[in-house]
Amino acid sequence: MKILMTGGTGLIGRKFIEQFKDEHFFTVLSRTPNKAKSLLGKDIDIIGSMTDIQDIGIFDAVINLAGEPIADKRWTDTQKEKICKSRWEITAGLVEKINASEQPPKVFISGSAIGYYGNQGDKIVSENTTPNKEFTYELCKKWEDIANSVENDITRVVTLRTGVVLTLEGGALDKMALPFKLGVGGTLGSGNQYLSWIHLDDMVSAIAFLLTNDNCEGPFNITAPEPVTNRHFSKTLAKVLHRPCLFNVPSFVMNIVMGEASTMILEGQRVIPHNLLNMGFHFRYSGLNEALGDIYS
């Protein structure tokens, strides 16, 4: 399969390419072609601009994973705009190319996040749950709406509502584990807020499943079947690392440090991958103990 990918130098994109480069032919769209080439290797085609794509129909599939990291900086108005535009603009460009093609790709897989649902407390969340309208909802709703504006009947559109991806290769886990490694780890806020997570290997396998399963269309929660509270996560992480879990960081401290972005940590969603499970996807790491056990083995 010939695949066009954005976000190919990111955590998920790199892992996906590494795992399937002998099975598929990848072209990666990157604003930093030299960096992409050094990260991904000489066997991967790199293009530096959307204008380099004359006809997107030469690809069998498009996987769109690009976007400014959402939790790395405080959510100032400027940063919010950057977060949004980095997702919306490239998605709109891809859709424009798809709509202009006489023989468009058969599948368009585009990123989203469980932030779509907003704060849901301890309510179990499926793809049919009514969202709470806050910044992350507005971000993901428009992102998905743009992806779903594909006009033809050929291209199957899938949106990935992704949770926290667990791996030692980057992302959130390293930051969460550092206090425990220093012996000062503990819960955040009340500790009762839910964390919906997924092992990187299952994340990659889920994308591959959606890529090749013609019956999969629409939104899919990309999270493990067993979301946990922050307290449960913290105690499990401490146990795996053989460190204590003694402390608590109050909500007001998180608010001071992170501003509005702290809502992603202090609030949460208890997300279940209802559509993935219904379509027959099998998780390798359903429970947190086995996932962290593998990562730190």
PDB file of C-alpha atoms in Angstrom:
ATOM      1  CA  MET A   1       0.000   0.000   0.000  1.00  0.00           C
ATOM      2  CA  LYS A   2       1.256   3.513  -0.833  1.00  0.00           C
ATOM      3  CA  ILE A   3       0.704   5.733   2.213  1.00  0.00           C
ATOM      4  CA  LEU A   4       1.014   9.499   2.586  1.00  0.00           C
ATOM      5  CA  MET A   5       1.616  10.444   6.214  1.00  0.00           C
ATOM      6  CA  THR A   6       1.780  13.714   8.112  1.00  0.00           C
ATOM      7  CA  GLY A   7       3.298  13.722  11.596  1.00  0.00           C
ATOM      8  CA  GLY A   8       5.639  10.957  10.501  1.00  0.00           C
ATOM      9  CA  THR A   9       8.466  12.227  12.720  1.00  0.00           C
ATOM     10  CA  GLY A  10       6.254  12.210  15.816  1.00  0.00           C
ATOM     11  CA  LEU A  11       6.000   9.505  18.424  1.00  0.00           C
ATOM     12  CA  ILE A  12       3.204   7.506  16.793  1.00  0.00           C
ATOM     13  CA  GLY A  13       4.199   8.147  13.178  1.00  0.00           C
ATOM     14  CA  ARG A  14       7.803   7.011  13.690  1.00  0.00           C
ATOM     15  CA  LYS A  15       6.700   3.816  15.403  1.00  0.00           C
ATOM     16  CA  PHE A  16       4.140   3.047  12.711  1.00  0.00           C
ATOM     17  CA  ILE A  17       6.661   3.540   9.911  1.00  0.00           C
ATOM     18  CA  GLU A  18       9.304   1.497  11.739  1.00  0.00           C
ATOM     19  CA  GLN A  19       6.882  -1.399  12.159  1.00  0.00           C
ATOM     20  CA  PHE A  20       5.395  -1.388   8.644  1.00  0.00           C
ATOM     21  CA  LYS A  21       8.092   0.022   6.332  1.00  0.00           C
ATOM     22  CA  ASP A  22       8.710  -3.437   4.868  1.00  0.00           C
ATOM     23  CA  GLU A  23       4.998  -3.882   4.191  1.00  0.00           C
ATOM     24  CA  HIS A  24       3.987  -0.455   2.840  1.00  0.00           C
ATOM     25  CA  PHE A  25       5.575   2.395   0.856  1.00  0.00           C
ATOM     26  CA  PHE A  26       5.624   5.630   2.871  1.00  0.00           C
ATOM     27  CA  THR A  27       5.793   9.255   1.789  1.00  0.00           C
ATOM     28  CA  VAL A  28       6.051  11.680   4.701  1.00  0.00           C
ATOM     29  CA  LEU A  29       5.028  15.334   4.504  1.00  0.00           C
ATOM     30  CA  SER A  30       7.317  17.337   6.804  1.00  0.00           C
ATOM     31  CA  ARG A  31       8.206  21.011   7.214  1.00  0.00           C
ATOM     32  CA  THR A  32      11.738  19.890   8.103  1.00  0.00           C
ATOM     33  CA  PRO A  33      12.701  17.413   5.354  1.00  0.00           C
ATOM     34  CA  ASN A  34      16.334  17.027   6.409  1.00  0.00           C
ATOM     35  CA  LYS A  35      15.363  16.218   9.975  1.00  0.00           C
ATOM     36  CA  ALA A  36      12.700  13.806   8.756  1.00  0.00           C
ATOM     37  CA  LYS A  37      15.174  12.038   6.498  1.00  0.00           C
ATOM     38  CA  SER A  38      17.674  11.608   9.334  1.00  0.00           C
ATOM     39  CA  LEU A  39      14.984  10.272  11.685  1.00  0.00           C
ATOM     40  CA  LEU A  40      13.174   7.981   9.283  1.00  0.00           C
ATOM     41  CA  GLY A  41      15.971   6.744   7.017  1.00  0.00           C
ATOM     42  CA  LYS A  42      16.741   6.815   3.335  1.00  0.00           C
ATOM     43  CA  ASP A  43      14.015   4.316   2.382  1.00  0.00           C
ATOM     44  CA  ILE A  44      11.228   6.793   3.240  1.00  0.00           C
ATOM     45  CA  ASP A  45      10.235   9.454   0.679  1.00  0.00           C
ATOM     46  CA  ILE A  46      10.055  12.950   2.173  1.00  0.00           C
ATOM     47  CA  ILE A  47       8.241  15.971   0.741  1.00  0.00           C
ATOM     48  CA  GLY A  48       8.439  19.436   2.241  1.00  0.00           C
ATOM     49  CA  SER A  49       5.210  21.051   1.100  1.00  0.00           C
ATOM     50  CA  MET A  50       1.604  20.259   0.275  1.00  0.00           C
ATOM     51  CA  THR A  51       2.211  21.864  -3.123  1.00  0.00           C
ATOM     52  CA  ASP A  52       4.567  18.990  -3.945  1.00  0.00           C
ATOM     53  CA  ILE A  53       1.524  16.687  -4.118  1.00  0.00           C
ATOM     54  CA  GLN A  54       0.268  16.972  -7.684  1.00  0.00           C
ATOM     55  CA  ASP A  55      -2.377  14.251  -7.345  1.00  0.00           C
ATOM     56  CA  ILE A  56      -3.070  12.718  -3.952  1.00  0.00           C
ATOM     57  CA  GLY A  57      -4.766   9.893  -5.820  1.00  0.00           C
ATOM     58  CA  ILE A  58      -1.391   8.213  -6.358  1.00  0.00           C
ATOM     59  CA  PHE A  59      -1.675   7.127  -2.707  1.00  0.00           C
ATOM     60  CA  ASP A  60      -3.879   4.325  -1.467  1.00  0.00           C
ATOM     61  CA  ALA A  61      -4.190   5.869   1.984  1.00  0.00           C
ATOM     62  CA  VAL A  62      -3.532   9.093   3.894  1.00  0.00           C
ATOM     63  CA  ILE A  63      -2.695   9.048   7.610  1.00  0.00           C
ATOM     64  CA  ASN A  64      -2.827  12.513   9.173  1.00  0.00           C
ATOM     65  CA  LEU A  65      -1.096  12.708  12.582  1.00  0.00           C
ATOM     66  CA  ALA A  66       0.374  16.236  12.475  1.00  0.00           C
ATOM     67  CA  GLY A  67      -0.170  18.782  15.229  1.00  0.00           C
ATOM     68  CA  GLU A  68       1.512  21.061  17.757  1.00  0.00           C
ATOM     69  CA  PRO A  69       1.918  19.262  21.141  1.00  0.00           C
ATOM     70  CA  ILE A  70      -1.083  20.238  23.228  1.00  0.00           C
ATOM     71  CA  ALA A  71       0.302  20.005  26.771  1.00  0.00           C
ATOM     72  CA  ASP A  72       3.878  21.283  26.413  1.00  0.00           C
ATOM     73  CA  LYS A  73       3.081  24.965  27.037  1.00  0.00           C
ATOM     74  CA  ARG A  74       0.541  27.132  28.846  1.00  0.00           C
ATOM     75  CA  TRP A  75      -2.631  27.789  26.866  1.00  0.00           C
ATOM     76  CA  THR A  76      -2.193  31.450  26.068  1.00  0.00           C
ATOM     77  CA  ASP A  77      -4.384  32.797  23.279  1.00  0.00           C
ATOM     78  CA  THR A  78      -1.363  32.618  20.976  1.00  0.00           C
ATOM     79  CA  GLN A  79      -0.611  29.005  21.906  1.00  0.00           C
ATOM     80  CA  LYS A  80      -4.247  27.981  21.513  1.00  0.00           C
ATOM     81  CA  GLU A  81      -4.238  29.449  18.028  1.00  0.00           C
ATOM     82  CA  LYS A  82      -1.028  27.572  17.209  1.00  0.00           C
ATOM     83  CA  ILE A  83      -2.456  24.295  18.524  1.00  0.00           C
ATOM     84  CA  CYS A  84      -5.593  24.726  16.446  1.00  0.00           C
ATOM     85  CA  LYS A  85      -4.029  25.945  13.209  1.00  0.00           C
ATOM     86  CA  SER A  86      -1.371  23.213  13.214  1.00  0.00           C
ATOM     87  CA  ARG A  87      -4.198  20.667  13.028  1.00  0.00           C
ATOM     88  CA  TRP A  88      -6.920  22.430  11.087  1.00  0.00           C
ATOM     89  CA  GLU A  89      -4.834  23.872   8.270  1.00  0.00           C
ATOM     90  CA  ILE A  90      -2.964  20.717   7.264  1.00  0.00           C
ATOM     91  CA  THR A  91      -6.175  18.658   7.507  1.00  0.00           C
ATOM     92  CA  ALA A  92      -7.988  21.173   5.296  1.00  0.00           C
ATOM     93  CA  GLY A  93      -5.128  21.035   2.779  1.00  0.00           C
ATOM     94  CA  LEU A  94      -5.297  17.242   2.599  1.00  0.00           C
ATOM     95  CA  VAL A  95      -9.084  17.258   2.205  1.00  0.00           C
ATOM     96  CA  GLU A  96      -8.808  19.817  -0.584  1.00  0.00           C
ATOM     97  CA  LYS A  97      -6.367  17.517  -2.390  1.00  0.00           C
ATOM     98  CA  ILE A  98      -8.633  14.493  -1.856  1.00  0.00           C
ATOM     99  CA  ASN A  99     -11.688  16.353  -3.142  1.00  0.00           C
ATOM    100  CA  ALA A 100      -9.761  17.493  -6.233  1.00  0.00           C
ATOM    101  CA  SER A 101      -8.590  13.997  -7.173  1.00  0.00           C
ATOM    102  CA  GLU A 102     -10.387  11.967  -9.846  1.00  0.00           C
ATOM    103  CA  GLN A 103      -9.278   8.717  -8.181  1.00  0.00           C
ATOM    104  CA  PRO A 104      -8.871   9.670  -4.514  1.00  0.00           C
ATOM    105  CA  PRO A 105      -7.278   7.495  -1.805  1.00  0.00           C
ATOM    106  CA  LYS A 106      -9.453   4.708  -0.464  1.00  0.00           C
ATOM    107  CA  VAL A 107      -8.983   5.718   3.170  1.00  0.00           C
ATOM    108  CA  PHE A 108      -8.229   8.902   5.094  1.00  0.00           C
ATOM    109  CA  ILE A 109      -7.266   8.356   8.752  1.00  0.00           C
ATOM    110  CA  SER A 110      -7.094  11.638  10.625  1.00  0.00           C
ATOM    111  CA  GLY A 111      -6.098  12.456  14.175  1.00  0.00           C
ATOM    112  CA  SER A 112      -8.317  13.689  16.963  1.00  0.00           C
ATOM    113  CA  ALA A 113      -8.279  13.162  20.738  1.00  0.00           C
ATOM    114  CA  ILE A 114     -10.478  12.184  23.655  1.00  0.00           C
ATOM    115  CA  GLY A 115     -10.399  15.876  24.551  1.00  0.00           C
ATOM    116  CA  TYR A 116     -13.366  15.909  22.150  1.00  0.00           C
ATOM    117  CA  TYR A 117     -15.570  14.866  25.080  1.00  0.00           C
ATOM    118  CA  GLY A 118     -14.447  17.520  27.554  1.00  0.00           C
ATOM    119  CA  ASN A 119     -14.629  16.803  31.283  1.00  0.00           C
ATOM    120  CA  GLN A 120     -16.939  13.822  31.891  1.00  0.00           C
ATOM    121  CA  GLY A 121     -16.143  12.983  35.508  1.00  0.00           C
ATOM    122  CA  ASP A 122     -16.516   9.252  36.222  1.00  0.00           C
ATOM    123  CA  LYS A 123     -19.162   8.674  33.542  1.00  0.00           C
ATOM    124  CA  ILE A 124     -18.284   5.912  31.073  1.00  0.00           C
ATOM    125  CA  VAL A 125     -17.641   7.529  27.698  1.00  0.00           C
ATOM    126  CA  SER A 126     -18.202   5.922  24.295  1.00  0.00           C
ATOM    127  CA  GLU A 127     -18.122   7.427  20.808  1.00  0.00           C
ATOM    128  CA  ASN A 128     -21.813   8.329  21.239  1.00  0.00           C
ATOM    129  CA  THR A 129     -21.369  10.335  24.461  1.00  0.00           C
ATOM    130  CA  THR A 130     -22.520  13.954  24.286  1.00  0.00           C
ATOM    131  CA  PRO A 131     -19.443  16.176  24.727  1.00  0.00           C
ATOM    132  CA  ASN A 132     -18.999  19.095  27.106  1.00  0.00           C
ATOM    133  CA  LYS A 133     -18.145  22.178  25.110  1.00  0.00           C
ATOM    134  CA  GLU A 134     -14.778  23.549  26.193  1.00  0.00           C
ATOM    135  CA  PHE A 135     -11.493  24.344  24.422  1.00  0.00           C
ATOM    136  CA  THR A 136     -10.446  20.752  23.707  1.00  0.00           C
ATOM    137  CA  TYR A 137     -13.916  19.995  22.338  1.00  0.00           C
ATOM    138  CA  GLU A 138     -13.854  23.014  20.033  1.00  0.00           C
ATOM    139  CA  LEU A 139     -10.373  22.016  18.852  1.00  0.00           C
ATOM    140  CA  CYS A 140     -11.267  18.384  18.121  1.00  0.00           C
ATOM    141  CA  LYS A 141     -14.780  19.055  16.791  1.00  0.00           C
ATOM    142  CA  LYS A 142     -13.533  21.379  14.050  1.00  0.00           C
ATOM    143  CA  TRP A 143     -10.578  19.055  13.353  1.00  0.00           C
ATOM    144  CA  GLU A 144     -12.970  16.157  12.781  1.00  0.00           C
ATOM    145  CA  ASP A 145     -15.450  18.284  10.828  1.00  0.00           C
ATOM    146  CA  ILE A 146     -12.695  19.275   8.403  1.00  0.00           C
ATOM    147  CA  ALA A 147     -11.639  15.636   7.967  1.00  0.00           C
ATOM    148  CA  ASN A 148     -15.246  14.625   7.375  1.00  0.00           C
ATOM    149  CA  SER A 149     -15.700  17.228   4.638  1.00  0.00           C
ATOM    150  CA  VAL A 150     -14.359  14.714   2.101  1.00  0.00           C
ATOM    151  CA  GLU A 151     -16.979  14.861  -0.660  1.00  0.00           C
ATOM    152  CA  ASN A 152     -16.570  11.614  -2.589  1.00  0.00           C
ATOM    153  CA  ASP A 153     -17.990   8.147  -1.969  1.00  0.00           C
ATOM    154  CA  ILE A 154     -14.641   6.409  -2.465  1.00  0.00           C
ATOM    155  CA  THR A 155     -12.607   7.663   0.490  1.00  0.00           C
ATOM    156  CA  ARG A 156     -13.413   6.082   3.837  1.00  0.00           C
ATOM    157  CA  VAL A 157     -12.821   8.593   6.654  1.00  0.00           C
ATOM    158  CA  VAL A 158     -11.719   7.483  10.130  1.00  0.00           C
ATOM    159  CA  THR A 159     -10.962   9.832  13.036  1.00  0.00           C
ATOM    160  CA  LEU A 160      -8.716   8.748  15.919  1.00  0.00           C
ATOM    161  CA  ARG A 161      -9.873   9.988  19.322  1.00  0.00           C
ATOM    162  CA  THR A 162      -6.621   9.169  21.066  1.00  0.00           C
ATOM    163  CA  GLY A 163      -5.905   8.964  24.786  1.00  0.00           C
ATOM    164  CA  VAL A 164      -2.558   9.203  26.612  1.00  0.00           C
ATOM    165  CA  VAL A 165      -0.038   7.066  24.719  1.00  0.00           C
ATOM    166  CA  LEU A 166       2.313   5.168  27.037  1.00  0.00           C
ATOM    167  CA  THR A 167       5.898   4.473  25.954  1.00  0.00           C
ATOM    168  CA  LEU A 168       9.465   5.203  27.024  1.00  0.00           C
ATOM    169  CA  GLU A 169      10.171   6.663  23.581  1.00  0.00           C
ATOM    170  CA  GLY A 170       8.630  10.043  24.401  1.00  0.00           C
ATOM    171  CA  GLY A 171       5.295  11.556  25.305  1.00  0.00           C
ATOM    172  CA  ALA A 172       3.663  11.924  28.707  1.00  0.00           C
ATOM    173  CA  LEU A 173       4.928   8.867  30.595  1.00  0.00           C
ATOM    174  CA  ASP A 174       8.491  10.106  31.041  1.00  0.00           C
ATOM    175  CA  LYS A 175       7.201  13.316  32.614  1.00  0.00           C
ATOM    176  CA  MET A 176       4.784  11.455  34.854  1.00  0.00           C
ATOM    177  CA  ALA A 177       7.438   8.969  35.961  1.00  0.00           C
ATOM    178  CA  LEU A 178      10.181  11.488  36.821  1.00  0.00           C
ATOM    179  CA  PRO A 179       8.832  12.496  40.275  1.00  0.00           C
ATOM    180  CA  PHE A 180       8.529   8.810  41.211  1.00  0.00           C
ATOM    181  CA  LYS A 181      12.092   8.122  40.118  1.00  0.00           C
ATOM    182  CA  LEU A 182      13.162  10.985  42.378  1.00  0.00           C
ATOM    183  CA  GLY A 183      11.176   9.543  45.262  1.00  0.00           C
ATOM    184  CA  VAL A 184       8.605  12.360  45.381  1.00  0.00           C
ATOM    185  CA  GLY A 185       5.831  10.865  43.266  1.00  0.00           C
ATOM    186  CA  GLY A 186       2.171  10.876  44.155  1.00  0.00           C
ATOM    187  CA  THR A 187      -1.351  11.725  43.049  1.00  0.00           C
ATOM    188  CA  LEU A 188      -2.424  14.894  41.262  1.00  0.00           C
ATOM    189  CA  GLY A 189      -5.413  16.910  42.415  1.00  0.00           C
ATOM    190  CA  SER A 190      -8.163  14.768  43.923  1.00  0.00           C
ATOM    191  CA  GLY A 191      -6.736  11.594  42.384  1.00  0.00           C
ATOM    192  CA  ASN A 192     -10.276  10.569  41.424  1.00  0.00           C
ATOM    193  CA  GLN A 193     -10.097  11.878  37.855  1.00  0.00           C
ATOM    194  CA  TYR A 194      -9.838   9.218  35.169  1.00  0.00           C
ATOM    195  CA  LEU A 195      -6.889   8.685  32.848  1.00  0.00           C
ATOM    196  CA  SER A 196      -7.637   6.978  29.544  1.00  0.00           C
ATOM    197  CA  TRP A 197      -4.413   5.506  28.241  1.00  0.00           C
ATOM    198  CA  ILE A 198      -3.089   3.164  25.545  1.00  0.00           C
ATOM    199  CA  HIS A 199       0.217   1.313  25.070  1.00  0.00           C
ATOM    200  CA  LEU A 200       2.089   2.582  21.992  1.00  0.00           C
ATOM    201  CA  ASP A 201       2.135  -0.923  20.481  1.00  0.00           C
ATOM    202  CA  ASP A 202      -1.670  -1.097  20.683  1.00  0.00           C
ATOM    203  CA  MET A 203      -1.935   2.419  19.262  1.00  0.00           C
ATOM    204  CA  VAL A 204       0.055   1.391  16.198  1.00  0.00           C
ATOM    205  CA  SER A 205      -1.853  -1.882  15.854  1.00  0.00           C
ATOM    206  CA  ALA A 206      -5.177  -0.035  16.066  1.00  0.00           C
ATOM    207  CA  ILE A 207      -4.208   2.303  13.213  1.00  0.00           C
ATOM    208  CA  ALA A 208      -3.125  -0.688  11.114  1.00  0.00           C
ATOM    209  CA  PHE A 209      -6.444  -2.405  11.904  1.00  0.00           C
ATOM    210  CA  LEU A 210      -8.451   0.656  10.852  1.00  0.00           C
ATOM    211  CA  LEU A 211      -6.306   1.102   7.753  1.00  0.00           C
ATOM    212  CA  THR A 212      -7.075  -2.329   6.365  1.00  0.00           C
ATOM    213  CA  ASN A 213     -10.601  -2.983   7.661  1.00  0.00           C
ATOM    214  CA  ASP A 214     -13.009  -1.566   5.073  1.00  0.00           C
ATOM    215  CA  ASN A 215     -15.922  -1.738   7.507  1.00  0.00           C
ATOM    216  CA  CYS A 216     -14.345   0.790   9.877  1.00  0.00           C
ATOM    217  CA  GLU A 217     -15.536   4.350   9.377  1.00  0.00           C
ATOM    218  CA  GLY A 218     -16.186   7.375  11.578  1.00  0.00           C
ATOM    219  CA  PRO A 219     -14.821   8.125  15.073  1.00  0.00           C
ATOM    220  CA  PHE A 220     -12.894   5.542  17.094  1.00  0.00           C
ATOM    221  CA  ASN A 221     -11.719   5.928  20.693  1.00  0.00           C
ATOM    222  CA  ILE A 222      -8.089   4.819  20.696  1.00  0.00           C
ATOM    223  CA  THR A 223      -7.739   3.926  24.366  1.00  0.00           C
ATOM    224  CA  ALA A 224      -7.273   0.740  26.349  1.00  0.00           C
ATOM    225  CA  PRO A 225     -10.474  -0.955  27.625  1.00  0.00           C
ATOM    226  CA  GLU A 226      -9.552  -0.310  31.272  1.00  0.00           C
ATOM    227  CA  PRO A 227      -9.187   3.410  32.070  1.00  0.00           C
ATOM    228  CA  VAL A 228      -8.011   4.111  35.623  1.00  0.00           C
ATOM    229  CA  THR A 229      -8.129   6.929  38.146  1.00  0.00           C
ATOM    230  CA  ASN A 230      -5.081   9.085  38.662  1.00  0.00           C
ATOM    231  CA  ARG A 231      -4.691   7.524  42.104  1.00  0.00           C
ATOM    232  CA  HIS A 232      -4.701   4.005  40.617  1.00  0.00           C
ATOM    233  CA  PHE A 233      -2.278   5.037  37.886  1.00  0.00           C
ATOM    234  CA  SER A 234       0.086   6.687  40.364  1.00  0.00           C
ATOM    235  CA  LYS A 235       0.130   3.678  42.708  1.00  0.00           C
ATOM    236  CA  THR A 236       0.647   1.240  39.823  1.00  0.00           C
ATOM    237  CA  LEU A 237       3.464   3.325  38.346  1.00  0.00           C
ATOM    238  CA  ALA A 238       5.135   3.576  41.755  1.00  0.00           C
ATOM    239  CA  LYS A 239       4.886  -0.186  42.227  1.00  0.00           C
ATOM    240  CA  VAL A 240       6.389  -0.946  38.811  1.00  0.00           C
ATOM    241  CA  LEU A 241       9.236   1.505  39.445  1.00  0.00           C
ATOM    242  CA  HIS A 242       9.744   0.211  43.015  1.00  0.00           C
ATOM    243  CA  ARG A 243       9.263   3.706  44.379  1.00  0.00           C
ATOM    244  CA  PRO A 244       6.918   5.176  47.015  1.00  0.00           C
ATOM    245  CA  CYS A 245       3.671   6.966  46.226  1.00  0.00           C
ATOM    246  CA  LEU A 246       3.442   9.291  49.194  1.00  0.00           C
ATOM    247  CA  PHE A 247       2.681  12.793  48.033  1.00  0.00           C
ATOM    248  CA  ASN A 248      -0.186  14.764  46.559  1.00  0.00           C
ATOM    249  CA  VAL A 249       0.092  17.813  44.328  1.00  0.00           C
ATOM    250  CA  PRO A 250      -2.959  20.005  45.081  1.00  0.00           C
ATOM    251  CA  SER A 251      -5.081  21.281  42.223  1.00  0.00           C
ATOM    252  CA  PHE A 252      -4.183  24.914  42.852  1.00  0.00           C
ATOM    253  CA  VAL A 253      -0.483  24.139  42.363  1.00  0.00           C
ATOM    254  CA  MET A 254      -1.217  22.503  39.002  1.00  0.00           C
ATOM    255  CA  ASN A 255      -3.275  25.548  38.053  1.00  0.00           C
ATOM    256  CA  ILE A 256      -0.386  27.859  38.885  1.00  0.00           C
ATOM    257  CA  VAL A 257       2.131  25.772  36.950  1.00  0.00           C
ATOM    258  CA  MET A 258       0.050  24.927  33.873  1.00  0.00           C
ATOM    259  CA  GLY A 259      -2.797  27.423  33.786  1.00  0.00           C
ATOM    260  CA  GLU A 260      -5.877  26.318  31.848  1.00  0.00           C
ATOM    261  CA  ALA A 261      -3.960  23.360  30.374  1.00  0.00           C
ATOM    262  CA  SER A 262      -4.050  21.755  33.842  1.00  0.00           C
ATOM    263  CA  THR A 263      -7.694  20.824  33.177  1.00  0.00           C
ATOM    264  CA  MET A 264      -6.414  17.926  31.038  1.00  0.00           C
ATOM    265  CA  ILE A 265      -4.768  16.466  34.142  1.00  0.00           C
ATOM    266  CA  LEU A 266      -7.151  17.559  36.897  1.00  0.00           C
ATOM    267  CA  GLU A 267     -10.274  16.609  34.974  1.00  0.00           C
ATOM    268  CA  GLY A 268     -10.659  13.572  32.779  1.00  0.00           C
ATOM    269  CA  GLN A 269     -12.648  11.103  30.772  1.00  0.00           C
ATOM    270  CA  ARG A 270     -13.398   7.450  31.473  1.00  0.00           C
ATOM    271  CA  VAL A 271     -13.203   6.445  27.827  1.00  0.00           C
ATOM    272  CA  ILE A 272     -14.014   2.985  26.476  1.00  0.00           C
ATOM    273  CA  PRO A 273     -12.971   1.945  22.921  1.00  0.00           C
ATOM    274  CA  HIS A 274     -16.500   0.801  22.141  1.00  0.00           C
ATOM    275  CA  ASN A 275     -16.260   0.923  18.341  1.00  0.00           C
ATOM    276  CA  LEU A 276     -12.847  -0.763  18.189  1.00  0.00           C
ATOM    277  CA  LEU A 277     -14.014  -3.629  20.385  1.00  0.00           C
ATOM    278  CA  ASN A 278     -17.222  -4.003  18.387  1.00  0.00           C
ATOM    279  CA  MET A 279     -15.201  -4.309  15.183  1.00  0.00           C
ATOM    280  CA  GLY A 280     -13.151  -7.137  16.694  1.00  0.00           C
ATOM    281  CA  PHE A 281      -9.883  -5.420  17.566  1.00  0.00           C
ATOM    282  CA  HIS A 282      -7.871  -7.285  20.225  1.00  0.00           C
ATOM    283  CA  PHE A 283      -5.700  -5.333  22.648  1.00  0.00           C
ATOM    284  CA  ARG A 284      -2.347  -6.759  23.605  1.00  0.00           C
ATOM    285  CA  TYR A 285      -2.279  -4.607  26.752  1.00  0.00           C
ATOM    286  CA  SER A 286      -5.774  -4.195  28.186  1.00  0.00           C
ATOM    287  CA  GLY A 287      -4.699  -3.548  31.771  1.00  0.00           C
ATOM    288  CA  LEU A 288      -2.333  -0.960  33.186  1.00  0.00           C
ATOM    289  CA  ASN A 289      -0.229  -3.473  35.151  1.00  0.00           C
ATOM    290  CA  GLU A 290       0.676  -5.432  32.041  1.00  0.00           C
ATOM    291  CA  ALA A 291       1.250  -2.301  29.986  1.00  0.00           C
ATOM    292  CA  LEU A 292       3.622  -0.646  32.453  1.00  0.00           C
ATOM    293  CA  GLY A 293       5.200  -4.012  33.202  1.00  0.00           C
ATOM    294  CA  ASP A 294       6.105  -4.374  29.532  1.00  0.00           C
ATOM    295  CA  ILE A 295       7.336  -0.794  29.180  1.00  0.00           C
ATOM    296  CA  TYR A 296       9.641  -1.003  32.194  1.00  0.00           C
ATOM    297  CA  SER A 297      10.710  -4.630  31.742  1.00  0.00           C
TER     298      SER A 297
END
